[in-house]
């Protein structure tokens, strides 16, 4: 491939990402050149928001990647001597909507740890995290509900871990409970520590 053709390919790829509008279920990658501790992947929750350290909760649904980068950069700027160099990219597309038909399409998800029915559970497409927890019988009495994990592996084999506090879900402080599960998702509920 010639250098000119390759440059044109890169321009088309960049243009495609710039014109794409972010949707719930997508995973965004945030990188800050000046502070690598802020680098992370963030799942776009059903309410269209992500949480970015030092920038807070950011509404991203319906925006382009470039618009999100600009917003996060301006939110982070007061924390740095000069405006930070922020990169935002689309790490993973959300699951497509289920195809309508006469039957229900199902997928397998897995529960580990302190739930009443650990193991593989078959759920309908569109099932939320809270609905699947209910299907697994809820938490055991030893569950550390403040440290529940949703582990999701993308098509390239990269695993992302999303921690949440079940009490925050009940209090309406986070909408992660409404996240639709994807094939192969693993929900890990660790055991409580002695004084937890």
mmCIF file of N, CA, C and O in Angstrom, residues 107-111 119-123 127 132 135 150 181-187:
data_model
loop_
_atom_site.group_PDB
_atom_site.id
_atom_site.type_symbol
_atom_site.label_atom_id
_atom_site.label_comp_id
_atom_site.label_asym_id
_atom_site.label_seq_id
_atom_site.Cartn_x
_atom_site.Cartn_y
_atom_site.Cartn_z
ATOM 1 N N UNK A 107 -28.762 -15.116 25.788
ATOM 2 C CA UNK A 107 -27.310 -15.113 25.905
ATOM 3 C C UNK A 107 -26.932 -15.644 27.282
ATOM 4 O O UNK A 107 -27.743 -15.661 28.201
ATOM 5 N N UNK A 108 -25.687 -16.093 27.379
ATOM 6 C CA UNK A 108 -25.204 -16.666 28.631
ATOM 7 C C UNK A 108 -24.382 -15.643 29.387
ATOM 8 O O UNK A 108 -23.492 -15.008 28.819
ATOM 9 N N UNK A 109 -24.696 -15.475 30.679
ATOM 10 C CA UNK A 109 -23.890 -14.649 31.573
ATOM 11 C C UNK A 109 -23.541 -15.516 32.785
ATOM 12 O O UNK A 109 -24.155 -16.569 33.000
ATOM 13 N N UNK A 110 -22.561 -15.072 33.547
ATOM 14 C CA UNK A 110 -22.036 -15.909 34.619
ATOM 15 C C UNK A 110 -21.984 -15.136 35.934
ATOM 16 O O UNK A 110 -21.655 -13.945 35.941
ATOM 17 N N UNK A 111 -22.295 -15.830 37.027
ATOM 18 C CA UNK A 111 -22.243 -15.250 38.360
ATOM 19 C C UNK A 111 -21.225 -16.005 39.192
ATOM 20 O O UNK A 111 -21.231 -17.241 39.219
ATOM 21 N N UNK A 119 -22.984 -19.441 38.968
ATOM 22 C CA UNK A 119 -22.846 -20.268 37.774
ATOM 23 C C UNK A 119 -23.370 -19.550 36.545
ATOM 24 O O UNK A 119 -23.604 -18.349 36.553
ATOM 25 N N UNK A 120 -23.604 -20.340 35.474
ATOM 26 C CA UNK A 120 -24.086 -19.780 34.217
ATOM 27 C C UNK A 120 -25.607 -19.594 34.308
ATOM 28 O O UNK A 120 -26.327 -20.444 34.785
ATOM 29 N N UNK A 121 -26.052 -18.424 33.827
ATOM 30 C CA UNK A 121 -27.484 -18.133 33.767
ATOM 31 C C UNK A 121 -27.801 -17.705 32.339
ATOM 32 O O UNK A 121 -27.088 -16.877 31.761
ATOM 33 N N UNK A 122 -28.838 -18.273 31.769
ATOM 34 C CA UNK A 122 -29.264 -17.880 30.429
ATOM 35 C C UNK A 122 -30.329 -16.793 30.574
ATOM 36 O O UNK A 122 -31.326 -16.990 31.267
ATOM 37 N N UNK A 123 -30.074 -15.639 29.963
ATOM 38 C CA UNK A 123 -30.996 -14.504 30.066
ATOM 39 C C UNK A 123 -31.401 -14.056 28.670
ATOM 40 O O UNK A 123 -30.693 -14.306 27.694
ATOM 41 N N UNK A 127 -31.741 -7.993 28.865
ATOM 42 C CA UNK A 127 -31.820 -8.121 30.321
ATOM 43 C C UNK A 127 -30.803 -7.187 30.962
ATOM 44 O O UNK A 127 -29.651 -7.112 30.534
ATOM 45 N N UNK A 132 -30.745 -9.524 36.000
ATOM 46 C CA UNK A 132 -29.958 -10.758 36.043
ATOM 47 C C UNK A 132 -29.592 -11.113 37.481
ATOM 48 O O UNK A 132 -29.598 -12.298 37.853
ATOM 49 N N UNK A 135 -32.479 -12.767 38.826
ATOM 50 C CA UNK A 135 -32.619 -14.105 38.253
ATOM 51 C C UNK A 135 -31.660 -15.086 38.928
ATOM 52 O O UNK A 135 -31.956 -16.271 39.022
ATOM 53 N N UNK A 150 -18.835 -5.899 37.363
ATOM 54 C CA UNK A 150 -19.284 -6.393 36.061
ATOM 55 C C UNK A 150 -18.026 -6.496 35.216
ATOM 56 O O UNK A 150 -17.338 -5.501 34.992
ATOM 57 N N UNK A 181 -26.919 -6.481 29.664
ATOM 58 C CA UNK A 181 -25.817 -7.423 29.671
ATOM 59 C C UNK A 181 -25.476 -7.886 28.260
ATOM 60 O O UNK A 181 -26.333 -7.884 27.371
ATOM 61 N N UNK A 182 -24.220 -8.271 28.075
ATOM 62 C CA UNK A 182 -23.736 -8.789 26.797
ATOM 63 C C UNK A 182 -23.296 -10.231 26.996
ATOM 64 O O UNK A 182 -23.018 -10.665 28.126
ATOM 65 N N UNK A 183 -23.224 -10.968 25.918
ATOM 66 C CA UNK A 183 -22.825 -12.379 25.975
ATOM 67 C C UNK A 183 -21.477 -12.522 26.674
ATOM 68 O O UNK A 183 -20.535 -11.808 26.364
ATOM 69 N N UNK A 184 -21.413 -13.435 27.627
ATOM 70 C CA UNK A 184 -20.162 -13.716 28.316
ATOM 71 C C UNK A 184 -19.861 -12.809 29.490
ATOM 72 O O UNK A 184 -18.831 -12.976 30.148
ATOM 73 N N UNK A 185 -20.739 -11.846 29.794
ATOM 74 C CA UNK A 185 -20.508 -10.983 30.957
ATOM 75 C C UNK A 185 -20.403 -11.833 32.219
ATOM 76 O O UNK A 185 -21.093 -12.853 32.364
ATOM 77 N N UNK A 186 -19.526 -11.405 33.123
ATOM 78 C CA UNK A 186 -19.354 -12.089 34.404
ATOM 79 C C UNK A 186 -19.631 -11.087 35.507
ATOM 80 O O UNK A 186 -19.048 -10.002 35.526
ATOM 81 N N UNK A 187 -20.535 -11.440 36.421
ATOM 82 C CA UNK A 187 -20.840 -10.592 37.570
ATOM 83 C C UNK A 187 -20.195 -11.263 38.781
ATOM 84 O O UNK A 187 -20.492 -12.421 39.092
#
